[in-house]
Amino acid sequence: MSKVSVYNMEGNQVGDIELNDAVFGVDVNEHLVHMAVVNQLANNRQGTQSAKTRSEVRGGGRKPWRQKGTGHARQGSTRSPQWTGGGVVFAPKPRDYSFSMNKKEKRAALKSALTSRVQENKFIVVDAITMDEIKTKKFAESLDKLKVAKALVVLNEKNENVINSAKNIPTVKTALTNTINVYDIMKYDTVVIDKAAVATIEEVYA
């Protein structure tokens, strides 16, 4: 089992914690991590882009000039794609971009993402992430003491003071243990997680 330091909100080391290798020490599968990120981005796409083909553009029913004798190239319609105001050749239409991954793939991708953060020393465990009041400046100072700039803050239980304090920091996102995903783990440089959340994740994914 790999051992990482445990800090308090002041940035001081207060102990150590052993991480379960079944979750935080697996072989990193980069293909599954990439697939999980693409999956989430694809599933978030609206797919509402639309343009008209030549059959849908209004007008152009009459042949603009006779077939021969004008010196022009032959034309059958003013709504052909080469004309201004004509239709689009392969016009995009509303479609569903989403695709699915099975449960084993999703779990393996999440474990790989967490393991990569541990291996890169970008996994910071805090004994308890709490705030007495909603104060963005105070929360930002705590992250500075932990030497963290861009972070995914993972909580075990919903804490409105912490969530609202972090809301106005553009480089920080909060998540609960049941809402963490591969995309957020890879997007934010460092995972800051409270000790209780580590135990919950190990219980669910080990």
PDB file of C-alpha atoms in Angstrom:
ATOM      1  CA  MET A   1       0.000   0.000   0.000  1.00  0.00           C
ATOM      2  CA  SER A   2       1.247   3.479  -0.856  1.00  0.00           C
ATOM      3  CA  LYS A   3       1.435   5.966   1.985  1.00  0.00           C
ATOM      4  CA  VAL A   4       0.615   9.671   1.619  1.00  0.00           C
ATOM      5  CA  SER A   5       0.744  12.535   4.102  1.00  0.00           C
ATOM      6  CA  VAL A   6      -2.357  13.969   5.745  1.00  0.00           C
ATOM      7  CA  TYR A   7      -2.564  17.750   6.158  1.00  0.00           C
ATOM      8  CA  ASN A   8      -4.852  20.151   7.953  1.00  0.00           C
ATOM      9  CA  MET A   9      -6.423  23.282   6.462  1.00  0.00           C
ATOM     10  CA  GLU A  10      -3.393  25.281   7.615  1.00  0.00           C
ATOM     11  CA  GLY A  11      -1.112  23.231   5.382  1.00  0.00           C
ATOM     12  CA  ASN A  12       0.616  21.435   8.257  1.00  0.00           C
ATOM     13  CA  GLN A  13       1.241  17.693   8.157  1.00  0.00           C
ATOM     14  CA  VAL A  14      -0.736  15.938  10.885  1.00  0.00           C
ATOM     15  CA  GLY A  15      -0.161  12.295   9.997  1.00  0.00           C
ATOM     16  CA  ASP A  16      -0.067   9.658   7.264  1.00  0.00           C
ATOM     17  CA  ILE A  17      -2.606   7.436   5.566  1.00  0.00           C
ATOM     18  CA  GLU A  18      -2.176   4.180   3.672  1.00  0.00           C
ATOM     19  CA  LEU A  19      -4.072   3.997   0.393  1.00  0.00           C
ATOM     20  CA  ASN A  20      -5.653   0.792  -0.847  1.00  0.00           C
ATOM     21  CA  ASP A  21      -3.736  -0.413  -3.912  1.00  0.00           C
ATOM     22  CA  ALA A  22      -6.943  -1.921  -5.313  1.00  0.00           C
ATOM     23  CA  VAL A  23      -8.104   1.656  -5.961  1.00  0.00           C
ATOM     24  CA  PHE A  24      -5.067   3.937  -5.803  1.00  0.00           C
ATOM     25  CA  GLY A  25      -2.349   1.550  -6.989  1.00  0.00           C
ATOM     26  CA  VAL A  26      -3.670  -0.095 -10.147  1.00  0.00           C
ATOM     27  CA  ASP A  27      -1.957  -0.287 -13.533  1.00  0.00           C
ATOM     28  CA  VAL A  28      -2.895   2.926 -15.339  1.00  0.00           C
ATOM     29  CA  ASN A  29      -4.907   2.182 -18.480  1.00  0.00           C
ATOM     30  CA  GLU A  30      -4.501   5.336 -20.583  1.00  0.00           C
ATOM     31  CA  HIS A  31      -6.862   4.058 -23.280  1.00  0.00           C
ATOM     32  CA  LEU A  32      -9.757   3.690 -20.826  1.00  0.00           C
ATOM     33  CA  VAL A  33      -9.014   7.084 -19.259  1.00  0.00           C
ATOM     34  CA  HIS A  34      -9.118   8.695 -22.707  1.00  0.00           C
ATOM     35  CA  MET A  35     -12.293   6.829 -23.591  1.00  0.00           C
ATOM     36  CA  ALA A  36     -13.989   7.940 -20.358  1.00  0.00           C
ATOM     37  CA  VAL A  37     -13.103  11.592 -21.038  1.00  0.00           C
ATOM     38  CA  VAL A  38     -14.368  11.412 -24.634  1.00  0.00           C
ATOM     39  CA  ASN A  39     -17.495   9.618 -23.393  1.00  0.00           C
ATOM     40  CA  GLN A  40     -18.352  12.373 -20.946  1.00  0.00           C
ATOM     41  CA  LEU A  41     -17.710  15.157 -23.455  1.00  0.00           C
ATOM     42  CA  ALA A  42     -19.738  13.362 -26.140  1.00  0.00           C
ATOM     43  CA  ASN A  43     -22.629  12.710 -23.763  1.00  0.00           C
ATOM     44  CA  ASN A  44     -22.701  16.420 -22.873  1.00  0.00           C
ATOM     45  CA  ARG A  45     -23.035  17.507 -26.519  1.00  0.00           C
ATOM     46  CA  GLN A  46     -26.453  18.876 -27.427  1.00  0.00           C
ATOM     47  CA  GLY A  47     -26.300  17.645 -31.012  1.00  0.00           C
ATOM     48  CA  THR A  48     -28.753  20.332 -32.164  1.00  0.00           C
ATOM     49  CA  GLN A  49     -26.638  21.794 -34.997  1.00  0.00           C
ATOM     50  CA  SER A  50     -28.622  21.949 -38.216  1.00  0.00           C
ATOM     51  CA  ALA A  51     -28.258  23.300 -41.772  1.00  0.00           C
ATOM     52  CA  LYS A  52     -30.319  22.882 -44.940  1.00  0.00           C
ATOM     53  CA  THR A  53     -29.481  20.620 -47.850  1.00  0.00           C
ATOM     54  CA  ARG A  54     -30.273  21.712 -51.430  1.00  0.00           C
ATOM     55  CA  SER A  55     -33.627  19.946 -51.214  1.00  0.00           C
ATOM     56  CA  GLU A  56     -34.637  22.048 -48.191  1.00  0.00           C
ATOM     57  CA  VAL A  57     -33.546  25.526 -49.336  1.00  0.00           C
ATOM     58  CA  ARG A  58     -36.454  27.622 -50.667  1.00  0.00           C
ATOM     59  CA  GLY A  59     -36.499  28.442 -54.378  1.00  0.00           C
ATOM     60  CA  GLY A  60     -34.324  27.254 -57.238  1.00  0.00           C
ATOM     61  CA  GLY A  61     -37.021  25.261 -58.953  1.00  0.00           C
ATOM     62  CA  ARG A  62     -36.544  26.928 -62.336  1.00  0.00           C
ATOM     63  CA  LYS A  63     -33.510  26.242 -64.508  1.00  0.00           C
ATOM     64  CA  PRO A  64     -31.571  29.574 -64.479  1.00  0.00           C
ATOM     65  CA  TRP A  65     -30.699  29.467 -68.223  1.00  0.00           C
ATOM     66  CA  ARG A  66     -30.970  27.117 -71.122  1.00  0.00           C
ATOM     67  CA  GLN A  67     -28.668  24.119 -71.319  1.00  0.00           C
ATOM     68  CA  LYS A  68     -26.590  25.185 -74.355  1.00  0.00           C
ATOM     69  CA  GLY A  69     -25.507  28.285 -76.210  1.00  0.00           C
ATOM     70  CA  THR A  70     -25.013  30.782 -73.350  1.00  0.00           C
ATOM     71  CA  GLY A  71     -21.290  30.284 -72.731  1.00  0.00           C
ATOM     72  CA  HIS A  72     -22.074  29.490 -69.093  1.00  0.00           C
ATOM     73  CA  ALA A  73     -21.609  26.122 -67.473  1.00  0.00           C
ATOM     74  CA  ARG A  74     -24.839  24.156 -67.404  1.00  0.00           C
ATOM     75  CA  GLN A  75     -26.946  24.740 -64.280  1.00  0.00           C
ATOM     76  CA  GLY A  76     -30.134  23.081 -63.139  1.00  0.00           C
ATOM     77  CA  SER A  77     -30.888  25.152 -60.026  1.00  0.00           C
ATOM     78  CA  THR A  78     -29.763  28.307 -58.222  1.00  0.00           C
ATOM     79  CA  ARG A  79     -29.869  26.366 -54.947  1.00  0.00           C
ATOM     80  CA  SER A  80     -27.028  23.995 -55.876  1.00  0.00           C
ATOM     81  CA  PRO A  81     -24.186  24.045 -53.295  1.00  0.00           C
ATOM     82  CA  GLN A  82     -21.868  26.142 -55.500  1.00  0.00           C
ATOM     83  CA  TRP A  83     -24.362  29.024 -55.608  1.00  0.00           C
ATOM     84  CA  THR A  84     -24.607  31.769 -53.002  1.00  0.00           C
ATOM     85  CA  GLY A  85     -27.710  30.946 -51.014  1.00  0.00           C
ATOM     86  CA  GLY A  86     -27.546  27.326 -52.078  1.00  0.00           C
ATOM     87  CA  GLY A  87     -27.827  24.284 -49.838  1.00  0.00           C
ATOM     88  CA  VAL A  88     -25.005  22.679 -47.869  1.00  0.00           C
ATOM     89  CA  VAL A  89     -23.514  19.509 -49.376  1.00  0.00           C
ATOM     90  CA  PHE A  90     -23.364  17.327 -46.258  1.00  0.00           C
ATOM     91  CA  ALA A  91     -25.457  19.467 -43.959  1.00  0.00           C
ATOM     92  CA  PRO A  92     -25.233  18.689 -40.218  1.00  0.00           C
ATOM     93  CA  LYS A  93     -28.488  17.462 -38.740  1.00  0.00           C
ATOM     94  CA  PRO A  94     -29.638  16.999 -35.120  1.00  0.00           C
ATOM     95  CA  ARG A  95     -28.105  13.787 -33.829  1.00  0.00           C
ATOM     96  CA  ASP A  96     -27.140  11.975 -30.639  1.00  0.00           C
ATOM     97  CA  TYR A  97     -23.370  11.897 -30.076  1.00  0.00           C
ATOM     98  CA  SER A  98     -23.522   9.862 -26.869  1.00  0.00           C
ATOM     99  CA  PHE A  99     -22.129   6.370 -26.479  1.00  0.00           C
ATOM    100  CA  SER A 100     -21.963   4.038 -23.515  1.00  0.00           C
ATOM    101  CA  MET A 101     -19.188   2.371 -21.535  1.00  0.00           C
ATOM    102  CA  ASN A 102     -19.813  -0.689 -19.431  1.00  0.00           C
ATOM    103  CA  LYS A 103     -19.514  -0.581 -15.653  1.00  0.00           C
ATOM    104  CA  LYS A 104     -16.156  -2.397 -15.516  1.00  0.00           C
ATOM    105  CA  GLU A 105     -14.612   0.056 -17.979  1.00  0.00           C
ATOM    106  CA  LYS A 106     -15.891   3.055 -16.018  1.00  0.00           C
ATOM    107  CA  ARG A 107     -14.536   1.699 -12.721  1.00  0.00           C
ATOM    108  CA  ALA A 108     -11.163   0.835 -14.268  1.00  0.00           C
ATOM    109  CA  ALA A 109     -10.908   4.309 -15.837  1.00  0.00           C
ATOM    110  CA  LEU A 110     -11.690   6.037 -12.518  1.00  0.00           C
ATOM    111  CA  LYS A 111      -9.159   3.917 -10.639  1.00  0.00           C
ATOM    112  CA  SER A 112      -6.541   4.656 -13.317  1.00  0.00           C
ATOM    113  CA  ALA A 113      -7.201   8.400 -13.054  1.00  0.00           C
ATOM    114  CA  LEU A 114      -6.923   8.339  -9.236  1.00  0.00           C
ATOM    115  CA  THR A 115      -3.765   6.209  -9.390  1.00  0.00           C
ATOM    116  CA  SER A 116      -2.130   8.614 -11.853  1.00  0.00           C
ATOM    117  CA  ARG A 117      -2.748  11.521  -9.471  1.00  0.00           C
ATOM    118  CA  VAL A 118      -1.209   9.565  -6.579  1.00  0.00           C
ATOM    119  CA  GLN A 119       1.834   8.639  -8.685  1.00  0.00           C
ATOM    120  CA  GLU A 120       2.311  12.271  -9.724  1.00  0.00           C
ATOM    121  CA  ASN A 121       2.118  13.447  -6.061  1.00  0.00           C
ATOM    122  CA  LYS A 122      -0.974  15.456  -6.926  1.00  0.00           C
ATOM    123  CA  PHE A 123      -3.251  13.710  -4.448  1.00  0.00           C
ATOM    124  CA  ILE A 124      -3.517  15.695  -1.207  1.00  0.00           C
ATOM    125  CA  VAL A 125      -5.411  14.260   1.739  1.00  0.00           C
ATOM    126  CA  VAL A 126      -6.778  16.716   4.318  1.00  0.00           C
ATOM    127  CA  ASP A 127      -7.955  15.482   7.717  1.00  0.00           C
ATOM    128  CA  ALA A 128     -11.171  17.531   7.424  1.00  0.00           C
ATOM    129  CA  ILE A 129     -12.211  20.077   4.809  1.00  0.00           C
ATOM    130  CA  THR A 130     -14.471  22.447   6.735  1.00  0.00           C
ATOM    131  CA  MET A 131     -15.345  26.139   6.839  1.00  0.00           C
ATOM    132  CA  ASP A 132     -16.979  28.015   9.721  1.00  0.00           C
ATOM    133  CA  GLU A 133     -18.439  30.552   7.298  1.00  0.00           C
ATOM    134  CA  ILE A 134     -18.751  31.223   3.580  1.00  0.00           C
ATOM    135  CA  LYS A 135     -15.500  33.024   2.845  1.00  0.00           C
ATOM    136  CA  THR A 136     -13.849  32.674  -0.561  1.00  0.00           C
ATOM    137  CA  LYS A 137     -10.692  34.523   0.491  1.00  0.00           C
ATOM    138  CA  LYS A 138     -10.174  32.260   3.495  1.00  0.00           C
ATOM    139  CA  PHE A 139     -10.670  29.112   1.401  1.00  0.00           C
ATOM    140  CA  ALA A 140      -8.240  30.404  -1.248  1.00  0.00           C
ATOM    141  CA  GLU A 141      -5.674  31.028   1.494  1.00  0.00           C
ATOM    142  CA  SER A 142      -6.062  27.413   2.677  1.00  0.00           C
ATOM    143  CA  LEU A 143      -5.379  26.160  -0.845  1.00  0.00           C
ATOM    144  CA  ASP A 144      -2.317  28.416  -1.047  1.00  0.00           C
ATOM    145  CA  LYS A 145      -1.014  26.880   2.192  1.00  0.00           C
ATOM    146  CA  LEU A 146      -1.492  23.450   0.621  1.00  0.00           C
ATOM    147  CA  LYS A 147       0.425  24.787  -2.439  1.00  0.00           C
ATOM    148  CA  VAL A 148      -2.486  24.069  -4.737  1.00  0.00           C
ATOM    149  CA  ALA A 149      -3.712  26.300  -7.587  1.00  0.00           C
ATOM    150  CA  LYS A 150      -6.022  24.234  -9.799  1.00  0.00           C
ATOM    151  CA  ALA A 151      -7.860  21.656  -7.718  1.00  0.00           C
ATOM    152  CA  LEU A 152     -10.753  19.238  -7.581  1.00  0.00           C
ATOM    153  CA  VAL A 153     -11.931  19.314  -3.960  1.00  0.00           C
ATOM    154  CA  VAL A 154     -13.631  16.042  -3.015  1.00  0.00           C
ATOM    155  CA  LEU A 155     -15.910  16.014   0.034  1.00  0.00           C
ATOM    156  CA  ASN A 156     -17.425  13.032   1.801  1.00  0.00           C
ATOM    157  CA  GLU A 157     -20.559  14.932   2.812  1.00  0.00           C
ATOM    158  CA  LYS A 158     -22.207  18.049   1.428  1.00  0.00           C
ATOM    159  CA  ASN A 159     -20.857  21.162   3.139  1.00  0.00           C
ATOM    160  CA  GLU A 160     -22.542  24.340   1.928  1.00  0.00           C
ATOM    161  CA  ASN A 161     -19.885  26.610   3.470  1.00  0.00           C
ATOM    162  CA  VAL A 162     -17.072  24.859   1.584  1.00  0.00           C
ATOM    163  CA  ILE A 163     -19.039  24.564  -1.667  1.00  0.00           C
ATOM    164  CA  ASN A 164     -20.068  28.240  -1.672  1.00  0.00           C
ATOM    165  CA  SER A 165     -16.613  29.404  -0.602  1.00  0.00           C
ATOM    166  CA  ALA A 166     -15.041  27.586  -3.557  1.00  0.00           C
ATOM    167  CA  LYS A 167     -17.745  28.557  -6.056  1.00  0.00           C
ATOM    168  CA  ASN A 168     -16.145  31.874  -7.078  1.00  0.00           C
ATOM    169  CA  ILE A 169     -12.648  30.456  -7.563  1.00  0.00           C
ATOM    170  CA  PRO A 170     -12.463  29.668 -11.306  1.00  0.00           C
ATOM    171  CA  THR A 171      -9.688  27.082 -10.940  1.00  0.00           C
ATOM    172  CA  VAL A 172     -11.454  25.060  -8.233  1.00  0.00           C
ATOM    173  CA  LYS A 173     -14.363  22.634  -8.390  1.00  0.00           C
ATOM    174  CA  THR A 174     -16.012  20.765  -5.537  1.00  0.00           C
ATOM    175  CA  ALA A 175     -17.474  17.270  -5.818  1.00  0.00           C
ATOM    176  CA  LEU A 176     -18.878  14.573  -3.572  1.00  0.00           C
ATOM    177  CA  THR A 177     -17.549  11.009  -3.570  1.00  0.00           C
ATOM    178  CA  ASN A 178     -20.570   9.832  -5.560  1.00  0.00           C
ATOM    179  CA  THR A 179     -20.153  12.527  -8.259  1.00  0.00           C
ATOM    180  CA  ILE A 180     -16.432  12.323  -9.038  1.00  0.00           C
ATOM    181  CA  ASN A 181     -15.573  11.456 -12.608  1.00  0.00           C
ATOM    182  CA  VAL A 182     -12.526  10.869 -14.781  1.00  0.00           C
ATOM    183  CA  TYR A 183     -12.914  14.118 -16.736  1.00  0.00           C
ATOM    184  CA  ASP A 184     -12.756  16.329 -13.622  1.00  0.00           C
ATOM    185  CA  ILE A 185      -9.868  14.351 -12.116  1.00  0.00           C
ATOM    186  CA  MET A 186      -7.822  14.826 -15.295  1.00  0.00           C
ATOM    187  CA  LYS A 187      -8.911  18.440 -15.906  1.00  0.00           C
ATOM    188  CA  TYR A 188      -7.848  19.758 -12.507  1.00  0.00           C
ATOM    189  CA  ASP A 189      -4.144  19.401 -11.716  1.00  0.00           C
ATOM    190  CA  THR A 190      -4.544  18.283  -8.110  1.00  0.00           C
ATOM    191  CA  VAL A 191      -7.097  16.264  -6.156  1.00  0.00           C
ATOM    192  CA  VAL A 192      -7.679  17.647  -2.650  1.00  0.00           C
ATOM    193  CA  ILE A 193      -9.733  15.161  -0.680  1.00  0.00           C
ATOM    194  CA  ASP A 194     -10.783  14.804   2.925  1.00  0.00           C
ATOM    195  CA  LYS A 195      -9.817  11.709   4.873  1.00  0.00           C
ATOM    196  CA  ALA A 196     -13.375  10.424   5.221  1.00  0.00           C
ATOM    197  CA  ALA A 197     -13.871  10.628   1.444  1.00  0.00           C
ATOM    198  CA  VAL A 198     -10.816   8.403   0.866  1.00  0.00           C
ATOM    199  CA  ALA A 199     -12.360   5.723   3.080  1.00  0.00           C
ATOM    200  CA  THR A 200     -15.694   5.998   1.227  1.00  0.00           C
ATOM    201  CA  ILE A 201     -14.062   5.680  -2.205  1.00  0.00           C
ATOM    202  CA  GLU A 202     -12.049   2.654  -1.061  1.00  0.00           C
ATOM    203  CA  GLU A 203     -15.212   1.037   0.307  1.00  0.00           C
ATOM    204  CA  VAL A 204     -17.120   1.575  -2.962  1.00  0.00           C
ATOM    205  CA  TYR A 205     -14.419   0.775  -5.524  1.00  0.00           C
ATOM    206  CA  ALA A 206     -12.064  -1.690  -3.812  1.00  0.00           C
TER     207      ALA A 206
END
